[in-house]
mmCIF file with all atom_site columns, C-alpha atoms in Angstrom:
data_model
loop_
_atom_site.group_PDB
_atom_site.id
_atom_site.type_symbol
_atom_site.label_atom_id
_atom_site.label_alt_id
_atom_site.label_comp_id
_atom_site.label_asym_id
_atom_site.label_entity_id
_atom_site.label_seq_id
_atom_site.pdbx_PDB_ins_code
_atom_site.Cartn_x
_atom_site.Cartn_y
_atom_site.Cartn_z
_atom_site.occupancy
_atom_site.B_iso_or_equiv
_atom_site.pdbx_formal_charge
_atom_site.auth_seq_id
_atom_site.auth_comp_id
_atom_site.auth_asym_id
_atom_site.auth_atom_id
_atom_site.pdbx_PDB_model_num
ATOM 1   C CA . MET A 1 1   ? 0.000   0.000   0.000  1.00 66.00 ? 1   MET A CA 1
ATOM 2   C CA . ARG A 1 2   ? 1.461   3.357   -1.057 1.00 82.00 ? 2   ARG A CA 1
ATOM 3   C CA . ILE A 1 3   ? 0.830   6.519   0.906  1.00 87.00 ? 3   ILE A CA 1
ATOM 4   C CA . ARG A 1 4   ? 2.063   10.106  0.882  1.00 91.00 ? 4   ARG A CA 1
ATOM 5   C CA . ILE A 1 5   ? 4.909   10.709  3.317  1.00 93.00 ? 5   ILE A CA 1
ATOM 6   C CA . GLU A 1 6   ? 3.432   14.024  4.491  1.00 92.00 ? 6   GLU A CA 1
ATOM 7   C CA . LYS A 1 7   ? 0.303   12.179  5.667  1.00 87.00 ? 7   LYS A CA 1
ATOM 8   C CA . ILE A 1 8   ? 2.446   9.880   7.799  1.00 89.00 ? 8   ILE A CA 1
ATOM 9   C CA . ILE A 1 9   ? 4.353   12.823  9.285  1.00 91.00 ? 9   ILE A CA 1
ATOM 10  C CA . ALA A 1 10  ? 1.164   14.779  9.940  1.00 87.00 ? 10  ALA A CA 1
ATOM 11  C CA . GLN A 1 11  ? -0.481  11.888  11.761 1.00 79.00 ? 11  GLN A CA 1
ATOM 12  C CA . HIS A 1 12  ? 2.632   10.890  13.714 1.00 83.00 ? 12  HIS A CA 1
ATOM 13  C CA . LEU A 1 13  ? 3.411   14.410  14.950 1.00 87.00 ? 13  LEU A CA 1
ATOM 14  C CA . ASN A 1 14  ? -0.171  15.726  14.954 1.00 80.00 ? 14  ASN A CA 1
ATOM 15  C CA . VAL A 1 15  ? 0.667   18.593  12.605 1.00 87.00 ? 15  VAL A CA 1
ATOM 16  C CA . SER A 1 16  ? -0.789  19.907  9.355  1.00 90.00 ? 16  SER A CA 1
ATOM 17  C CA . ARG A 1 17  ? 0.273   18.659  5.934  1.00 88.00 ? 17  ARG A CA 1
ATOM 18  C CA . ASN A 1 18  ? 2.004   22.007  5.276  1.00 93.00 ? 18  ASN A CA 1
ATOM 19  C CA . ASP A 1 19  ? 3.966   21.688  8.509  1.00 94.00 ? 19  ASP A CA 1
ATOM 20  C CA . ALA A 1 20  ? 4.878   18.140  7.495  1.00 93.00 ? 20  ALA A CA 1
ATOM 21  C CA . LYS A 1 21  ? 6.437   19.485  4.292  1.00 95.00 ? 21  LYS A CA 1
ATOM 22  C CA . LYS A 1 22  ? 8.449   22.003  6.312  1.00 95.00 ? 22  LYS A CA 1
ATOM 23  C CA . ILE A 1 23  ? 9.746   19.168  8.490  1.00 96.00 ? 23  ILE A CA 1
ATOM 24  C CA . ILE A 1 24  ? 10.925  17.383  5.340  1.00 96.00 ? 24  ILE A CA 1
ATOM 25  C CA . HIS A 1 25  ? 12.783  20.495  4.187  1.00 96.00 ? 25  HIS A CA 1
ATOM 26  C CA . GLN A 1 26  ? 14.458  20.676  7.609  1.00 96.00 ? 26  GLN A CA 1
ATOM 27  C CA . ASN A 1 27  ? 16.125  17.302  6.817  1.00 96.00 ? 27  ASN A CA 1
ATOM 28  C CA . ARG A 1 28  ? 14.401  15.658  9.806  1.00 96.00 ? 28  ARG A CA 1
ATOM 29  C CA . VAL A 1 29  ? 12.903  12.769  7.827  1.00 96.00 ? 29  VAL A CA 1
ATOM 30  C CA . LEU A 1 30  ? 14.718  9.637   6.658  1.00 95.00 ? 30  LEU A CA 1
ATOM 31  C CA . VAL A 1 31  ? 13.380  6.947   4.358  1.00 95.00 ? 31  VAL A CA 1
ATOM 32  C CA . ASN A 1 32  ? 15.426  3.761   4.333  1.00 95.00 ? 32  ASN A CA 1
ATOM 33  C CA . LYS A 1 33  ? 18.253  5.599   6.150  1.00 95.00 ? 33  LYS A CA 1
ATOM 34  C CA . LYS A 1 34  ? 18.441  8.358   3.510  1.00 95.00 ? 34  LYS A CA 1
ATOM 35  C CA . ILE A 1 35  ? 17.520  11.981  4.167  1.00 96.00 ? 35  ILE A CA 1
ATOM 36  C CA . LEU A 1 36  ? 14.322  12.880  2.351  1.00 95.00 ? 36  LEU A CA 1
ATOM 37  C CA . LYS A 1 37  ? 14.609  16.072  0.284  1.00 94.00 ? 37  LYS A CA 1
ATOM 38  C CA . LYS A 1 38  ? 11.036  16.350  -1.009 1.00 93.00 ? 38  LYS A CA 1
ATOM 39  C CA . PRO A 1 39  ? 7.601   14.766  -0.417 1.00 93.00 ? 39  PRO A CA 1
ATOM 40  C CA . ILE A 1 40  ? 7.106   11.348  -2.007 1.00 94.00 ? 40  ILE A CA 1
ATOM 41  C CA . SER A 1 41  ? 4.815   8.341   -1.842 1.00 93.00 ? 41  SER A CA 1
ATOM 42  C CA . ILE A 1 42  ? 6.170   5.361   0.058  1.00 90.00 ? 42  ILE A CA 1
ATOM 43  C CA . ASP A 1 43  ? 5.344   1.673   0.318  1.00 87.00 ? 43  ASP A CA 1
ATOM 44  C CA . LEU A 1 44  ? 4.258   0.837   3.856  1.00 78.00 ? 44  LEU A CA 1
ATOM 45  C CA . LYS A 1 45  ? 5.344   -2.779  3.473  1.00 78.00 ? 45  LYS A CA 1
ATOM 46  C CA . LYS A 1 46  ? 8.872   -2.024  2.246  1.00 88.00 ? 46  LYS A CA 1
ATOM 47  C CA . ASP A 1 47  ? 9.980   1.436   3.334  1.00 91.00 ? 47  ASP A CA 1
ATOM 48  C CA . VAL A 1 48  ? 11.202  2.431   6.798  1.00 92.00 ? 48  VAL A CA 1
ATOM 49  C CA . VAL A 1 49  ? 10.430  5.993   7.884  1.00 93.00 ? 49  VAL A CA 1
ATOM 50  C CA . GLU A 1 50  ? 12.305  7.837   10.623 1.00 94.00 ? 50  GLU A CA 1
ATOM 51  C CA . ILE A 1 51  ? 11.485  11.259  12.037 1.00 95.00 ? 51  ILE A CA 1
ATOM 52  C CA . ASP A 1 52  ? 14.096  12.853  14.295 1.00 95.00 ? 52  ASP A CA 1
ATOM 53  C CA . ASN A 1 53  ? 15.879  9.470   14.420 1.00 93.00 ? 53  ASN A CA 1
ATOM 54  C CA . GLU A 1 54  ? 12.728  7.693   15.650 1.00 92.00 ? 54  GLU A CA 1
ATOM 55  C CA . ILE A 1 55  ? 11.244  4.898   13.540 1.00 91.00 ? 55  ILE A CA 1
ATOM 56  C CA . VAL A 1 56  ? 7.599   5.540   12.732 1.00 88.00 ? 56  VAL A CA 1
ATOM 57  C CA . ASP A 1 57  ? 5.281   2.580   13.255 1.00 80.00 ? 57  ASP A CA 1
ATOM 58  C CA . TYR A 1 58  ? 2.558   3.845   10.963 1.00 76.00 ? 58  TYR A CA 1
ATOM 59  C CA . LYS A 1 59  ? -0.690  1.955   10.681 1.00 74.00 ? 59  LYS A CA 1
ATOM 60  C CA . ALA A 1 60  ? -2.820  3.178   7.828  1.00 76.00 ? 60  ALA A CA 1
ATOM 61  C CA . ASN A 1 61  ? -6.520  3.472   8.493  1.00 85.00 ? 61  ASN A CA 1
ATOM 62  C CA . GLN A 1 62  ? -8.555  0.842   6.718  1.00 89.00 ? 62  GLN A CA 1
ATOM 63  C CA . TYR A 1 63  ? -12.302 0.617   6.248  1.00 93.00 ? 63  TYR A CA 1
ATOM 64  C CA . PHE A 1 64  ? -14.405 -2.475  5.659  1.00 96.00 ? 64  PHE A CA 1
ATOM 65  C CA . ILE A 1 65  ? -18.046 -3.391  5.357  1.00 98.00 ? 65  ILE A CA 1
ATOM 66  C CA . PHE A 1 66  ? -19.102 -6.826  6.493  1.00 98.00 ? 66  PHE A CA 1
ATOM 67  C CA . ASN A 1 67  ? -22.304 -8.719  5.748  1.00 98.00 ? 67  ASN A CA 1
ATOM 68  C CA . LYS A 1 68  ? -22.670 -10.307 9.170  1.00 98.00 ? 68  LYS A CA 1
ATOM 69  C CA . PRO A 1 69  ? -24.254 -13.751 9.373  1.00 98.00 ? 69  PRO A CA 1
ATOM 70  C CA . SER A 1 70  ? -26.562 -14.793 12.194 1.00 98.00 ? 70  SER A CA 1
ATOM 71  C CA . GLY A 1 71  ? -24.999 -16.719 15.063 1.00 98.00 ? 71  GLY A CA 1
ATOM 72  C CA . TYR A 1 72  ? -22.040 -14.430 15.791 1.00 98.00 ? 72  TYR A CA 1
ATOM 73  C CA . VAL A 1 73  ? -21.738 -11.641 18.338 1.00 98.00 ? 73  VAL A CA 1
ATOM 74  C CA . THR A 1 74  ? -20.408 -8.209  17.448 1.00 97.00 ? 74  THR A CA 1
ATOM 75  C CA . ALA A 1 75  ? -17.461 -8.287  19.813 1.00 96.00 ? 75  ALA A CA 1
ATOM 76  C CA . ASN A 1 76  ? -13.695 -8.530  19.602 1.00 97.00 ? 76  ASN A CA 1
ATOM 77  C CA . PHE A 1 77  ? -13.490 -11.263 22.226 1.00 96.00 ? 77  PHE A CA 1
ATOM 78  C CA . ASP A 1 78  ? -16.122 -13.402 23.940 1.00 96.00 ? 78  ASP A CA 1
ATOM 79  C CA . LYS A 1 79  ? -15.631 -16.493 26.111 1.00 95.00 ? 79  LYS A CA 1
ATOM 80  C CA . LEU A 1 80  ? -19.134 -17.863 25.518 1.00 96.00 ? 80  LEU A CA 1
ATOM 81  C CA . ASN A 1 81  ? -19.987 -17.012 21.910 1.00 97.00 ? 81  ASN A CA 1
ATOM 82  C CA . GLN A 1 82  ? -18.340 -17.016 18.510 1.00 97.00 ? 82  GLN A CA 1
ATOM 83  C CA . THR A 1 83  ? -17.407 -13.490 17.451 1.00 98.00 ? 83  THR A CA 1
ATOM 84  C CA . ILE A 1 84  ? -17.304 -11.918 14.013 1.00 98.00 ? 84  ILE A CA 1
ATOM 85  C CA . PHE A 1 85  ? -13.496 -11.778 14.283 1.00 97.00 ? 85  PHE A CA 1
ATOM 86  C CA . GLU A 1 86  ? -13.379 -15.567 14.223 1.00 97.00 ? 86  GLU A CA 1
ATOM 87  C CA . ILE A 1 87  ? -14.607 -15.547 10.620 1.00 97.00 ? 87  ILE A CA 1
ATOM 88  C CA . ILE A 1 88  ? -12.861 -12.467 9.215  1.00 96.00 ? 88  ILE A CA 1
ATOM 89  C CA . ASP A 1 89  ? -9.146  -11.970 8.615  1.00 92.00 ? 89  ASP A CA 1
ATOM 90  C CA . LEU A 1 90  ? -8.651  -8.853  10.755 1.00 93.00 ? 90  LEU A CA 1
ATOM 91  C CA . ASP A 1 91  ? -6.771  -8.385  14.022 1.00 92.00 ? 91  ASP A CA 1
ATOM 92  C CA . PRO A 1 92  ? -9.294  -8.015  16.894 1.00 95.00 ? 92  PRO A CA 1
ATOM 93  C CA . ASN A 1 93  ? -6.673  -6.066  18.826 1.00 92.00 ? 93  ASN A CA 1
ATOM 94  C CA . SER A 1 94  ? -6.603  -3.336  16.171 1.00 89.00 ? 94  SER A CA 1
ATOM 95  C CA . PHE A 1 95  ? -9.999  -3.307  14.462 1.00 94.00 ? 95  PHE A CA 1
ATOM 96  C CA . PHE A 1 96  ? -13.446 -2.601  15.845 1.00 96.00 ? 96  PHE A CA 1
ATOM 97  C CA . ALA A 1 97  ? -17.016 -2.823  14.588 1.00 96.00 ? 97  ALA A CA 1
ATOM 98  C CA . TYR A 1 98  ? -18.944 0.435   14.772 1.00 93.00 ? 98  TYR A CA 1
ATOM 99  C CA . GLY A 1 99  ? -22.662 -0.124  15.257 1.00 87.00 ? 99  GLY A CA 1
ATOM 100 C CA . ARG A 1 100 ? -23.359 -3.459  16.910 1.00 91.00 ? 100 ARG A CA 1
ATOM 101 C CA . LEU A 1 101 ? -25.769 -6.099  15.646 1.00 97.00 ? 101 LEU A CA 1
ATOM 102 C CA . ASP A 1 102 ? -27.406 -8.724  17.847 1.00 96.00 ? 102 ASP A CA 1
ATOM 103 C CA . LYS A 1 103 ? -26.222 -12.315 17.615 1.00 97.00 ? 103 LYS A CA 1
ATOM 104 C CA . ASP A 1 104 ? -29.301 -13.382 15.627 1.00 98.00 ? 104 ASP A CA 1
ATOM 105 C CA . THR A 1 105 ? -29.282 -10.315 13.353 1.00 98.00 ? 105 THR A CA 1
ATOM 106 C CA . GLU A 1 106 ? -27.670 -10.232 9.924  1.00 98.00 ? 106 GLU A CA 1
ATOM 107 C CA . GLY A 1 107 ? -26.408 -7.422  7.758  1.00 98.00 ? 107 GLY A CA 1
ATOM 108 C CA . LEU A 1 108 ? -24.246 -4.375  7.375  1.00 98.00 ? 108 LEU A CA 1
ATOM 109 C CA . LEU A 1 109 ? -21.399 -3.760  9.802  1.00 98.00 ? 109 LEU A CA 1
ATOM 110 C CA . ILE A 1 110 ? -18.654 -1.154  9.487  1.00 98.00 ? 110 ILE A CA 1
ATOM 111 C CA . ILE A 1 111 ? -15.256 -2.368  10.688 1.00 97.00 ? 111 ILE A CA 1
ATOM 112 C CA . SER A 1 112 ? -12.189 -0.124  10.926 1.00 95.00 ? 112 SER A CA 1
ATOM 113 C CA . ASN A 1 113 ? -9.059  0.763   12.869 1.00 91.00 ? 113 ASN A CA 1
ATOM 114 C CA . ASP A 1 114 ? -9.924  4.471   12.577 1.00 88.00 ? 114 ASP A CA 1
ATOM 115 C CA . GLY A 1 115 ? -11.142 5.171   16.091 1.00 86.00 ? 115 GLY A CA 1
ATOM 116 C CA . LYS A 1 116 ? -11.799 8.866   15.509 1.00 84.00 ? 116 LYS A CA 1
ATOM 117 C CA . LEU A 1 117 ? -14.165 8.266   12.619 1.00 87.00 ? 117 LEU A CA 1
ATOM 118 C CA . GLY A 1 118 ? -15.714 5.341   14.453 1.00 88.00 ? 118 GLY A CA 1
ATOM 119 C CA . HIS A 1 119 ? -16.711 7.573   17.354 1.00 88.00 ? 119 HIS A CA 1
ATOM 120 C CA . GLN A 1 120 ? -18.295 10.013  14.909 1.00 89.00 ? 120 GLN A CA 1
ATOM 121 C CA . ILE A 1 121 ? -20.372 7.205   13.429 1.00 91.00 ? 121 ILE A CA 1
ATOM 122 C CA . MET A 1 122 ? -21.493 6.148   16.911 1.00 90.00 ? 122 MET A CA 1
ATOM 123 C CA . ASN A 1 123 ? -22.213 9.703   18.113 1.00 90.00 ? 123 ASN A CA 1
ATOM 124 C CA . PRO A 1 124 ? -26.009 10.082  18.509 1.00 88.00 ? 124 PRO A CA 1
ATOM 125 C CA . LYS A 1 125 ? -25.895 13.808  17.721 1.00 90.00 ? 125 LYS A CA 1
ATOM 126 C CA . PHE A 1 126 ? -25.375 13.003  14.029 1.00 90.00 ? 126 PHE A CA 1
ATOM 127 C CA . GLU A 1 127 ? -28.666 11.013  13.935 1.00 94.00 ? 127 GLU A CA 1
ATOM 128 C CA . ILE A 1 128 ? -27.307 8.654   11.278 1.00 96.00 ? 128 ILE A CA 1
ATOM 129 C CA . ALA A 1 129 ? -30.106 6.681   9.630  1.00 97.00 ? 129 ALA A CA 1
ATOM 130 C CA . LYS A 1 130 ? -29.959 2.894   9.957  1.00 97.00 ? 130 LYS A CA 1
ATOM 131 C CA . LYS A 1 131 ? -32.363 0.916   7.773  1.00 98.00 ? 131 LYS A CA 1
ATOM 132 C CA . TYR A 1 132 ? -33.455 -2.637  8.580  1.00 99.00 ? 132 TYR A CA 1
ATOM 133 C CA . TYR A 1 133 ? -35.444 -5.252  6.719  1.00 99.00 ? 133 TYR A CA 1
ATOM 134 C CA . PHE A 1 134 ? -37.600 -7.333  9.058  1.00 99.00 ? 134 PHE A CA 1
ATOM 135 C CA . GLU A 1 135 ? -40.161 -10.112 9.089  1.00 99.00 ? 135 GLU A CA 1
ATOM 136 C CA . ILE A 1 136 ? -42.565 -10.820 11.955 1.00 98.00 ? 136 ILE A CA 1
ATOM 137 C CA . THR A 1 137 ? -44.164 -14.093 13.048 1.00 98.00 ? 137 THR A CA 1
ATOM 138 C CA . THR A 1 138 ? -47.752 -12.839 12.624 1.00 97.00 ? 138 THR A CA 1
ATOM 139 C CA . GLU A 1 139 ? -49.429 -10.210 10.431 1.00 97.00 ? 139 GLU A CA 1
ATOM 140 C CA . PHE A 1 140 ? -49.603 -6.437  10.774 1.00 97.00 ? 140 PHE A CA 1
ATOM 141 C CA . ASP A 1 141 ? -52.786 -4.821  12.053 1.00 94.00 ? 141 ASP A CA 1
ATOM 142 C CA . GLN A 1 142 ? -54.043 -1.257  11.820 1.00 93.00 ? 142 GLN A CA 1
ATOM 143 C CA . LYS A 1 143 ? -52.521 -0.325  15.164 1.00 93.00 ? 143 LYS A CA 1
ATOM 144 C CA . ILE A 1 144 ? -49.003 -0.081  13.760 1.00 96.00 ? 144 ILE A CA 1
ATOM 145 C CA . LYS A 1 145 ? -50.114 1.550   10.515 1.00 91.00 ? 145 LYS A CA 1
ATOM 146 C CA . ASN A 1 146 ? -52.097 4.252   12.316 1.00 94.00 ? 146 ASN A CA 1
ATOM 147 C CA . HIS A 1 147 ? -49.519 4.964   15.036 1.00 96.00 ? 147 HIS A CA 1
ATOM 148 C CA . PHE A 1 148 ? -47.042 7.110   13.064 1.00 93.00 ? 148 PHE A CA 1
ATOM 149 C CA . PRO A 1 149 ? -45.825 9.782   13.893 1.00 93.00 ? 149 PRO A CA 1
ATOM 150 C CA . LYS A 1 150 ? -46.491 9.219   17.597 1.00 96.00 ? 150 LYS A CA 1
ATOM 151 C CA . PRO A 1 151 ? -43.521 8.108   19.748 1.00 97.00 ? 151 PRO A CA 1
ATOM 152 C CA . ILE A 1 152 ? -42.900 4.415   20.448 1.00 97.00 ? 152 ILE A CA 1
ATOM 153 C CA . LEU A 1 153 ? -42.163 3.442   24.049 1.00 97.00 ? 153 LEU A CA 1
ATOM 154 C CA . ILE A 1 154 ? -39.344 0.927   24.564 1.00 96.00 ? 154 ILE A CA 1
ATOM 155 C CA . SER A 1 155 ? -37.327 -0.277  27.573 1.00 93.00 ? 155 SER A CA 1
ATOM 156 C CA . ASN A 1 156 ? -36.325 2.093   30.382 1.00 89.00 ? 156 ASN A CA 1
ATOM 157 C CA . ASP A 1 157 ? -39.324 4.304   29.573 1.00 93.00 ? 157 ASP A CA 1
ATOM 158 C CA . TYR A 1 158 ? -37.564 5.695   26.514 1.00 95.00 ? 158 TYR A CA 1
ATOM 159 C CA . ASN A 1 159 ? -39.668 7.183   23.731 1.00 96.00 ? 159 ASN A CA 1
ATOM 160 C CA . VAL A 1 160 ? -38.410 6.754   20.172 1.00 97.00 ? 160 VAL A CA 1
ATOM 161 C CA . LYS A 1 161 ? -39.617 9.871   18.391 1.00 96.00 ? 161 LYS A CA 1
ATOM 162 C CA . LYS A 1 162 ? -37.846 9.659   15.041 1.00 96.00 ? 162 LYS A CA 1
ATOM 163 C CA . TYR A 1 163 ? -38.420 6.578   12.878 1.00 97.00 ? 163 TYR A CA 1
ATOM 164 C CA . HIS A 1 164 ? -39.977 5.457   9.608  1.00 97.00 ? 164 HIS A CA 1
ATOM 165 C CA . PHE A 1 165 ? -41.841 2.276   8.640  1.00 97.00 ? 165 PHE A CA 1
ATOM 166 C CA . GLU A 1 166 ? -42.289 0.941   5.103  1.00 97.00 ? 166 GLU A CA 1
ATOM 167 C CA . PHE A 1 167 ? -44.614 -2.054  4.797  1.00 97.00 ? 167 PHE A CA 1
ATOM 168 C CA . LEU A 1 168 ? -43.781 -4.555  2.055  1.00 98.00 ? 168 LEU A CA 1
ATOM 169 C CA . SER A 1 169 ? -46.288 -7.330  2.788  1.00 97.00 ? 169 SER A CA 1
ATOM 170 C CA . ASN A 1 170 ? -48.613 -8.428  5.576  1.00 97.00 ? 170 ASN A CA 1
ATOM 171 C CA . ASN A 1 171 ? -45.634 -9.515  7.701  1.00 98.00 ? 171 ASN A CA 1
ATOM 172 C CA . SER A 1 172 ? -42.494 -7.786  6.336  1.00 98.00 ? 172 SER A CA 1
ATOM 173 C CA . GLY A 1 173 ? -41.137 -4.291  5.929  1.00 98.00 ? 173 GLY A CA 1
ATOM 174 C CA . TYR A 1 174 ? -38.382 -1.767  6.468  1.00 98.00 ? 174 TYR A CA 1
ATOM 175 C CA . LEU A 1 175 ? -37.740 0.219   9.619  1.00 98.00 ? 175 LEU A CA 1
ATOM 176 C CA . THR A 1 176 ? -35.378 3.197   9.667  1.00 98.00 ? 176 THR A CA 1
ATOM 177 C CA . ILE A 1 177 ? -34.120 4.428   13.030 1.00 97.00 ? 177 ILE A CA 1
ATOM 178 C CA . TYR A 1 178 ? -31.760 7.246   13.998 1.00 96.00 ? 178 TYR A CA 1
ATOM 179 C CA . GLU A 1 179 ? -30.445 5.994   17.330 1.00 93.00 ? 179 GLU A CA 1
ATOM 180 C CA . GLY A 1 180 ? -28.819 2.815   18.572 1.00 89.00 ? 180 GLY A CA 1
ATOM 181 C CA . LYS A 1 181 ? -30.611 1.762   21.729 1.00 92.00 ? 181 LYS A CA 1
ATOM 182 C CA . PHE A 1 182 ? -30.234 -1.808  22.978 1.00 91.00 ? 182 PHE A CA 1
ATOM 183 C CA . HIS A 1 183 ? -32.458 -4.177  20.929 1.00 94.00 ? 183 HIS A CA 1
ATOM 184 C CA . GLN A 1 184 ? -34.190 -1.066  19.562 1.00 96.00 ? 184 GLN A CA 1
ATOM 185 C CA . VAL A 1 185 ? -35.817 -2.572  16.462 1.00 98.00 ? 185 VAL A CA 1
ATOM 186 C CA . LYS A 1 186 ? -37.063 -5.605  18.385 1.00 97.00 ? 186 LYS A CA 1
ATOM 187 C CA . GLU A 1 187 ? -38.340 -3.390  21.193 1.00 97.00 ? 187 GLU A CA 1
ATOM 188 C CA . MET A 1 188 ? -40.181 -1.089  18.801 1.00 98.00 ? 188 MET A CA 1
ATOM 189 C CA . LEU A 1 189 ? -42.025 -3.979  17.172 1.00 98.00 ? 189 LEU A CA 1
ATOM 190 C CA . LYS A 1 190 ? -42.658 -5.575  20.557 1.00 97.00 ? 190 LYS A CA 1
ATOM 191 C CA . PHE A 1 191 ? -44.507 -2.367  21.494 1.00 97.00 ? 191 PHE A CA 1
ATOM 192 C CA . PHE A 1 192 ? -47.159 -3.383  18.955 1.00 97.00 ? 192 PHE A CA 1
ATOM 193 C CA . GLY A 1 193 ? -47.189 -6.994  20.113 1.00 97.00 ? 193 GLY A CA 1
ATOM 194 C CA . TYR A 1 194 ? -45.049 -8.390  17.285 1.00 98.00 ? 194 TYR A CA 1
ATOM 195 C CA . GLU A 1 195 ? -42.153 -10.828 17.451 1.00 98.00 ? 195 GLU A CA 1
ATOM 196 C CA . ILE A 1 196 ? -39.359 -10.652 14.883 1.00 98.00 ? 196 ILE A CA 1
ATOM 197 C CA . LYS A 1 197 ? -38.412 -13.863 13.085 1.00 98.00 ? 197 LYS A CA 1
ATOM 198 C CA . TYR A 1 198 ? -35.818 -12.301 10.744 1.00 99.00 ? 198 TYR A CA 1
ATOM 199 C CA . LEU A 1 199 ? -33.844 -9.060  10.940 1.00 99.00 ? 199 LEU A CA 1
ATOM 200 C CA . LYS A 1 200 ? -31.167 -7.619  8.674  1.00 98.00 ? 200 LYS A CA 1
ATOM 201 C CA . ARG A 1 201 ? -29.538 -4.184  8.546  1.00 98.00 ? 201 ARG A CA 1
ATOM 202 C CA . ILE A 1 202 ? -29.246 -3.118  4.922  1.00 98.00 ? 202 ILE A CA 1
ATOM 203 C CA . GLN A 1 203 ? -28.172 0.526   5.042  1.00 98.00 ? 203 GLN A CA 1
ATOM 204 C CA . ILE A 1 204 ? -26.357 3.101   7.200  1.00 97.00 ? 204 ILE A CA 1
ATOM 205 C CA . GLY A 1 205 ? -26.798 6.680   5.997  1.00 96.00 ? 205 GLY A CA 1
ATOM 206 C CA . LYS A 1 206 ? -26.434 6.331   2.231  1.00 97.00 ? 206 LYS A CA 1
ATOM 207 C CA . LEU A 1 207 ? -24.034 3.392   2.517  1.00 97.00 ? 207 LEU A CA 1
ATOM 208 C CA . LYS A 1 208 ? -25.957 0.368   1.261  1.00 97.00 ? 208 LYS A CA 1
ATOM 209 C CA . LEU A 1 209 ? -25.314 -3.344  1.430  1.00 95.00 ? 209 LEU A CA 1
ATOM 210 C CA . ASP A 1 210 ? -24.998 -4.430  -2.195 1.00 91.00 ? 210 ASP A CA 1
ATOM 211 C CA . LYS A 1 211 ? -27.204 -7.352  -3.221 1.00 88.00 ? 211 LYS A CA 1
ATOM 212 C CA . LYS A 1 212 ? -24.068 -9.068  -4.583 1.00 92.00 ? 212 LYS A CA 1
ATOM 213 C CA . HIS A 1 213 ? -22.355 -8.739  -1.192 1.00 96.00 ? 213 HIS A CA 1
ATOM 214 C CA . GLU A 1 214 ? -22.636 -12.299 0.096  1.00 97.00 ? 214 GLU A CA 1
ATOM 215 C CA . ILE A 1 215 ? -23.371 -13.184 3.708  1.00 97.00 ? 215 ILE A CA 1
ATOM 216 C CA . GLY A 1 216 ? -20.116 -13.518 5.644  1.00 97.00 ? 216 GLY A CA 1
ATOM 217 C CA . GLN A 1 217 ? -18.160 -11.517 3.045  1.00 97.00 ? 217 GLN A CA 1
ATOM 218 C CA . LEU A 1 218 ? -15.744 -8.759  4.100  1.00 97.00 ? 218 LEU A CA 1
ATOM 219 C CA . LYS A 1 219 ? -15.185 -5.945  1.597  1.00 96.00 ? 219 LYS A CA 1
ATOM 220 C CA . GLU A 1 220 ? -12.658 -3.104  1.837  1.00 93.00 ? 220 GLU A CA 1
ATOM 221 C CA . ILE A 1 221 ? -13.944 0.349   0.915  1.00 93.00 ? 221 ILE A CA 1
ATOM 222 C CA . SER A 1 222 ? -12.377 3.797   0.600  1.00 89.00 ? 222 SER A CA 1
ATOM 223 C CA . LEU A 1 223 ? -12.751 6.645   3.073  1.00 87.00 ? 223 LEU A CA 1
ATOM 224 C CA . ASP A 1 224 ? -14.794 8.516   0.465  1.00 88.00 ? 224 ASP A CA 1
ATOM 225 C CA . GLU A 1 225 ? -17.213 5.591   0.245  1.00 94.00 ? 225 GLU A CA 1
ATOM 226 C CA . LEU A 1 226 ? -17.482 5.441   4.016  1.00 93.00 ? 226 LEU A CA 1
ATOM 227 C CA . GLN A 1 227 ? -18.421 9.131   4.152  1.00 92.00 ? 227 GLN A CA 1
ATOM 228 C CA . LEU A 1 228 ? -21.772 8.066   2.681  1.00 95.00 ? 228 LEU A CA 1
ATOM 229 C CA . VAL A 1 229 ? -22.859 7.123   6.209  1.00 95.00 ? 229 VAL A CA 1
ATOM 230 C CA . PHE A 1 230 ? -23.099 10.823  7.092  1.00 92.00 ? 230 PHE A CA 1
ATOM 231 C CA . LYS A 1 231 ? -25.443 11.576  4.192  1.00 88.00 ? 231 LYS A CA 1
ATOM 232 C CA . GLN A 1 232 ? -29.192 11.374  4.710  1.00 80.00 ? 232 GLN A CA 1
#
């Protein structure tokens, strides 16, 4: 993987890209033991970077989307259950899933080693839309169809005020929520007396799970693609 040297300097020293270029011109940067005279792109797997005689252990941020299968918990480590990291080739000490899914829920997960962006995704103030496809064990009645836009009461006396239902058949539909409360989708449908038999997250913001993205498949995406989660 090739990356601009000024990005590495900026991240390592917490300075701007312009300041990183100045540091290069001050002869403070070595690549493979040679003083760097101008900004270049380097190969993270081959090149050794030193700043002020200190080797830089740079870990580039990577972004993945994962089509989670049922039966796995969204955790890095778990003594009782199989975790998603047991079926994907990523280091659970470095990568994290942002936006948990229940063990029996399938669908879109974002996995990255970019903690800063991860916290933005998880921050409730951004009200990022999360769209789920669901099926219930019975059939819908008029109660649920006539309820919108009134709040839905879930656990801990919390009222969900912002949501959107789309009904596809007499027992299936989409539900879009803008928070991430514990078991929120299940709790919202339980409010109407329904039990979920199948649940899958298909979209976060404008980032969609492609129909060709197979269950259990991990796919690397760019930072630009990931920014779709912040679009409504």
